[in-house]
């Protein structure tokens, strides 16, 4: 499977490209089943208290900030009752699993390292690719939180900026269940901000351009299960809350060029025991 020159031109123009039918339905189901099994094995008792206190708490930050080379579970904001217990079972409460699924879990590793992806990333011009982040997003029915308009390079910054986001629809993504929205051509607006570690501990934003996003230009990207949406790291995108009765599971994989540099001040860090790997 190769990108045509038209598809490549479209990606360069819009900053995104939708490839329907990129992944077999059976592969989507295998990944969903694996995510389900990981959640079943996850002991939520210790983490519920951390997340029920406050989402900005110091403990939550540490749990997140040290998850770059682990498999960790993050709850939906609206998953909790006022007393801090879960409204529903943990399988219907998790917002996402991150952020090294692609290296630490064999099923996710296999899904993330197919010949089709090797070819695709080469066709996108990423040289000596390294797999930076693998994340499973649930967008739960009823309580799936919105994601505000952002550029992935704000959070996964590298110099020079050389990153592509691969967004796999493991279920149909529709207007009702919170599909992605993107600003066609918005990747040409430049990087607006960067999220980095502050000297005092915790994180801060460094703002390069404080003008608001032209959100009236956002278009919905409704895609069927098995689709791949390729996202330029600079492309502004968002998703709305899911208040429907259907979840909207997706897997995202971020790939960087091997000669780019990820500063130490990025939130995502890898220990020397688990260096970044490519497709091999
Ligand atoms: Fe994103």
Coordinates of C-alpha atoms and ligand atoms in Angstrom, one line a residue:
X1 CA 0.0 0.0 0.0
X2 CA 1.5 3.3 -1.1
X3 CA 0.4 6.9 -0.9
X4 CA -0.4 8.3 -4.4
X5 CA 1.1 11.6 -5.3
X6 CA -2.4 13.1 -5.1
X7 CA -2.8 11.8 -1.5
X8 CA 0.6 13.2 -0.6
X9 CA -0.3 16.6 -2.2
X10 CA -3.6 16.6 -0.2
X11 CA -1.8 15.9 3.0
X12 CA 0.7 18.7 2.4
X13 CA -2.1 21.1 1.5
X14 CA -4.6 20.2 4.3
X15 CA -2.3 18.9 7.0
X16 CA -4.4 15.7 7.3
X17 CA -5.4 12.8 5.2
X18 CA -8.1 10.2 5.7
X19 CA -7.4 6.7 4.4
X20 CA -10.6 4.6 4.8
X21 CA -10.2 0.8 5.1
X22 CA -6.5 1.1 6.1
X23 CA -6.9 -1.4 8.9
X24 CA -8.8 -4.7 8.7
X25 CA -11.9 -4.9 11.0
X26 CA -10.3 -8.0 12.6
X27 CA -7.2 -6.0 13.6
X28 CA -9.4 -3.2 15.1
X29 CA -11.2 -5.9 17.1
X30 CA -8.0 -7.5 18.3
X31 CA -6.8 -4.1 19.6
X32 CA -10.1 -3.4 21.3
X33 CA -10.1 -6.8 23.0
X34 CA -6.5 -6.2 24.2
X35 CA -7.4 -2.8 25.6
X36 CA -10.3 -4.4 27.4
X37 CA -8.1 -7.0 28.9
X38 CA -5.6 -4.4 30.1
X39 CA -8.4 -2.5 31.8
X40 CA -9.6 -5.7 33.4
X41 CA -6.2 -6.4 34.8
X42 CA -5.8 -2.8 36.0
X43 CA -6.2 -2.4 39.7
X44 CA -8.3 0.8 39.9
X45 CA -8.5 1.0 43.7
X46 CA -5.3 2.9 44.2
X47 CA -5.7 5.3 41.3
X48 CA -9.3 6.2 41.8
X49 CA -8.4 8.2 44.9
X50 CA -5.7 10.1 43.0
X51 CA -8.0 11.1 40.2
X52 CA -11.0 11.8 42.3
X53 CA -9.3 14.4 44.4
X54 CA -8.7 16.9 41.6
X55 CA -7.5 16.4 38.0
X56 CA -4.8 19.1 38.5
X57 CA -3.5 17.6 41.7
X58 CA 0.2 17.1 42.2
X59 CA -0.2 13.4 42.4
X60 CA -2.1 13.2 39.1
X61 CA 0.6 15.3 37.5
X62 CA 3.3 12.9 38.6
X63 CA 1.3 9.9 37.5
X64 CA 0.9 11.5 34.1
X65 CA 4.4 13.0 33.8
X66 CA 6.1 9.7 34.5
X67 CA 3.9 7.7 32.1
X68 CA 5.9 8.3 28.9
X69 CA 7.6 4.9 29.2
X70 CA 4.7 3.0 30.9
X71 CA 1.2 1.7 30.4
X72 CA -1.0 3.8 32.6
X73 CA -4.7 4.4 32.9
X74 CA -6.5 7.8 33.0
X75 CA -10.1 8.3 34.0
X76 CA -12.8 10.4 32.3
X77 CA -13.4 13.6 34.3
X78 CA -17.1 12.8 34.6
X79 CA -16.6 9.2 35.7
X80 CA -16.9 10.0 39.4
X81 CA -19.7 10.5 41.9
X82 CA -19.2 13.4 44.4
X83 CA -17.9 10.9 47.0
X84 CA -15.1 10.0 44.7
X85 CA -16.3 6.5 43.7
X86 CA -16.9 5.5 40.1
X87 CA -20.4 6.0 38.6
X88 CA -19.9 2.9 36.4
X89 CA -17.5 0.0 36.1
X90 CA -13.9 0.9 35.3
X91 CA -14.3 -0.5 31.7
X92 CA -16.7 2.4 31.1
X93 CA -14.8 5.0 33.0
X94 CA -11.3 5.1 31.5
X95 CA -10.5 8.1 29.2
X96 CA -7.2 6.7 27.8
X97 CA -4.3 4.3 28.3
X98 CA -0.9 5.7 27.6
X99 CA 1.8 6.3 26.7
X100 CA 4.2 3.5 25.7
X101 CA 1.6 0.8 24.6
X102 CA 3.4 0.4 21.3
X103 CA 6.6 -0.7 23.0
X104 CA 5.4 -2.5 26.2
X105 CA 2.4 -4.5 25.0
X106 CA 3.0 -7.2 22.3
X107 CA -0.4 -6.8 20.7
X108 CA -0.1 -3.0 20.4
X109 CA 3.5 -3.4 19.2
X110 CA 2.4 -5.7 16.4
X111 CA -0.4 -3.3 15.4
X112 CA 2.1 -0.4 15.4
X113 CA 4.7 -2.1 13.3
X114 CA 3.2 -3.4 10.1
X115 CA 4.8 -3.2 6.6
X116 CA 1.9 -0.9 5.6
X117 CA 2.9 1.6 8.3
X118 CA 6.6 1.4 7.4
X119 CA 5.7 2.3 3.8
X120 CA 3.3 5.0 4.8
X121 CA 5.7 6.8 7.1
X122 CA 8.4 6.6 4.4
X123 CA 6.0 8.0 1.8
X124 CA 5.3 10.9 4.3
X125 CA 9.0 11.7 4.2
X126 CA 9.9 10.8 7.8
X127 CA 13.4 9.5 7.8
X128 CA 14.8 7.0 10.3
X129 CA 11.4 6.9 12.1
X130 CA 11.0 6.5 15.9
X131 CA 7.8 5.6 17.6
X132 CA 7.3 8.2 20.3
X133 CA 3.9 7.7 21.8
X134 CA 1.1 5.0 21.6
X135 CA -2.2 5.8 23.3
X136 CA -5.6 4.2 23.4
X137 CA -8.5 6.6 23.6
X138 CA -12.0 5.4 24.7
X139 CA -14.2 8.5 24.3
X140 CA -16.7 6.7 26.5
X141 CA -20.4 6.8 25.8
X142 CA -22.2 9.5 27.7
X143 CA -19.1 10.8 29.6
X144 CA -16.4 11.1 26.9
X145 CA -14.7 14.4 27.5
X146 CA -14.2 17.0 24.9
X147 CA -10.6 17.8 23.7
X148 CA -10.1 21.5 23.0
X149 CA -8.4 22.7 19.8
X150 CA -4.7 22.1 19.9
X151 CA -1.6 21.1 17.9
X152 CA 0.1 17.8 18.9
X153 CA 3.5 19.5 18.6
X154 CA 2.6 21.6 21.6
X155 CA 2.8 18.5 23.7
X156 CA 5.1 16.3 21.6
X157 CA 7.7 18.9 20.7
X158 CA 10.8 18.1 18.6
X159 CA 13.5 20.2 16.9
X160 CA 13.2 20.5 14.0
X161 CA 9.4 19.8 14.1
X162 CA 9.2 16.4 12.3
X163 CA 6.3 14.4 13.6
X164 CA 3.2 12.7 12.3
X165 CA 0.2 11.5 14.3
X166 CA -1.6 8.3 13.1
X167 CA -5.1 8.1 14.3
X168 CA -6.8 4.8 13.9
X169 CA -10.6 4.6 14.2
X170 CA -11.4 1.3 16.0
X171 CA -15.1 2.2 15.9
X172 CA -17.1 4.4 13.6
X173 CA -16.3 8.1 14.5
X174 CA -19.4 10.3 13.9
X175 CA -20.7 13.7 14.8
X176 CA -22.8 12.0 17.5
X177 CA -19.9 10.2 19.3
X178 CA -17.3 12.9 19.1
X179 CA -15.3 12.5 15.9
X180 CA -12.2 14.6 15.2
X181 CA -12.5 18.1 13.8
X182 CA -9.6 19.8 12.0
X183 CA -8.8 23.1 10.3
X184 CA -7.7 22.3 6.7
X185 CA -4.4 24.0 6.0
X186 CA -4.1 25.1 9.7
X187 CA -0.7 23.4 10.0
X188 CA 0.7 26.4 8.1
X189 CA -0.2 28.8 10.9
X190 CA 2.9 27.8 12.9
X191 CA 3.3 26.4 16.4
X192 CA 1.2 28.5 18.8
X193 CA 2.5 27.2 22.1
X194 CA 4.7 24.6 23.8
X195 CA 4.0 22.7 27.0
X196 CA 7.1 22.2 29.0
X197 CA 8.5 21.4 32.4
X198 CA 9.0 24.5 34.6
X199 CA 12.0 24.9 36.8
X200 CA 9.7 25.0 39.9
X201 CA 8.2 21.6 39.0
X202 CA 5.0 20.9 37.1
X203 CA 4.3 22.1 33.7
X204 CA 3.7 25.5 31.9
X205 CA 2.8 26.8 28.5
X206 CA 5.3 28.9 26.5
X207 CA 3.1 30.9 24.2
X208 CA 4.4 32.0 20.8
X209 CA 1.1 33.3 19.3
X210 CA -1.8 34.1 21.6
X211 CA -4.4 34.7 18.9
X212 CA -7.4 32.4 19.0
X213 CA -7.9 29.5 16.6
X214 CA -10.1 30.3 13.7
X215 CA -12.5 27.6 14.9
X216 CA -15.2 28.5 12.4
X217 CA -12.9 26.8 9.9
X218 CA -13.0 23.4 11.7
X219 CA -14.5 20.6 9.6
X220 CA -15.7 17.3 11.0
X221 CA -13.8 14.2 10.1
X222 CA -16.4 11.5 10.3
X223 CA -14.8 8.1 9.4
X224 CA -15.8 4.5 9.5
X225 CA -14.1 1.8 11.6
X226 CA -10.8 0.8 10.1
X227 CA -9.9 4.3 8.9
X228 CA -6.6 6.0 9.4
X229 CA -6.4 9.7 9.8
X230 CA -2.9 11.1 9.3
X231 CA -2.3 14.3 11.2
X232 CA 0.5 16.8 10.7
X233 CA 1.9 17.6 14.2
X234 CA 1.1 21.3 13.6
X235 CA -2.5 20.7 12.5
X236 CA -5.1 22.3 14.8
X237 CA -7.7 19.7 15.8
X238 CA -10.2 19.0 18.5
X239 CA -13.1 16.7 19.4
X240 CA -16.4 17.4 21.1
X241 CA -17.8 15.6 24.2
X242 CA -19.5 12.3 23.6
X243 CA -23.0 12.4 25.0
X244 CA -24.2 9.5 22.7
X245 CA -24.8 5.9 23.7
X246 CA -21.9 4.7 21.6
X247 CA -18.2 4.9 22.5
X248 CA -15.6 6.1 20.0
X249 CA -12.5 4.0 20.5
X250 CA -9.3 5.1 18.7
X251 CA -5.6 4.3 18.9
X252 CA -3.0 7.0 18.2
X253 CA 0.6 6.5 17.3
X254 CA 3.0 9.4 17.0
X255 CA 6.1 8.9 14.9
X256 CA 9.1 11.3 14.7
X257 CA 12.1 11.7 12.4
X258 CA 15.2 10.0 13.9
X259 CA 17.4 13.0 13.4
X260 CA 15.1 15.4 15.3
X261 CA 15.7 16.1 19.0
X262 CA 13.1 15.9 21.8
X263 CA 14.2 18.4 24.5
X264 CA 14.5 17.2 28.1
X265 CA 11.9 19.8 29.1
X266 CA 9.2 17.8 27.2
X267 CA 6.7 16.0 29.5
X268 CA 7.3 12.7 27.7
X269 CA 10.6 11.1 28.7
X270 CA 12.1 7.7 28.2
X271 CA 14.6 6.1 30.6
X272 CA 17.8 4.7 29.1
X273 CA 16.4 1.2 29.8
X274 CA 13.6 1.9 27.2
X275 CA 15.0 3.9 24.4
X276 CA 12.8 4.9 21.5
X277 CA 12.5 2.3 18.8
X278 CA 11.6 2.4 15.1
X279 CA 9.5 -0.1 13.2
X280 CA 12.0 -3.0 13.6
Ligands
LIG1 FE1 -4.2 15.7 19.4

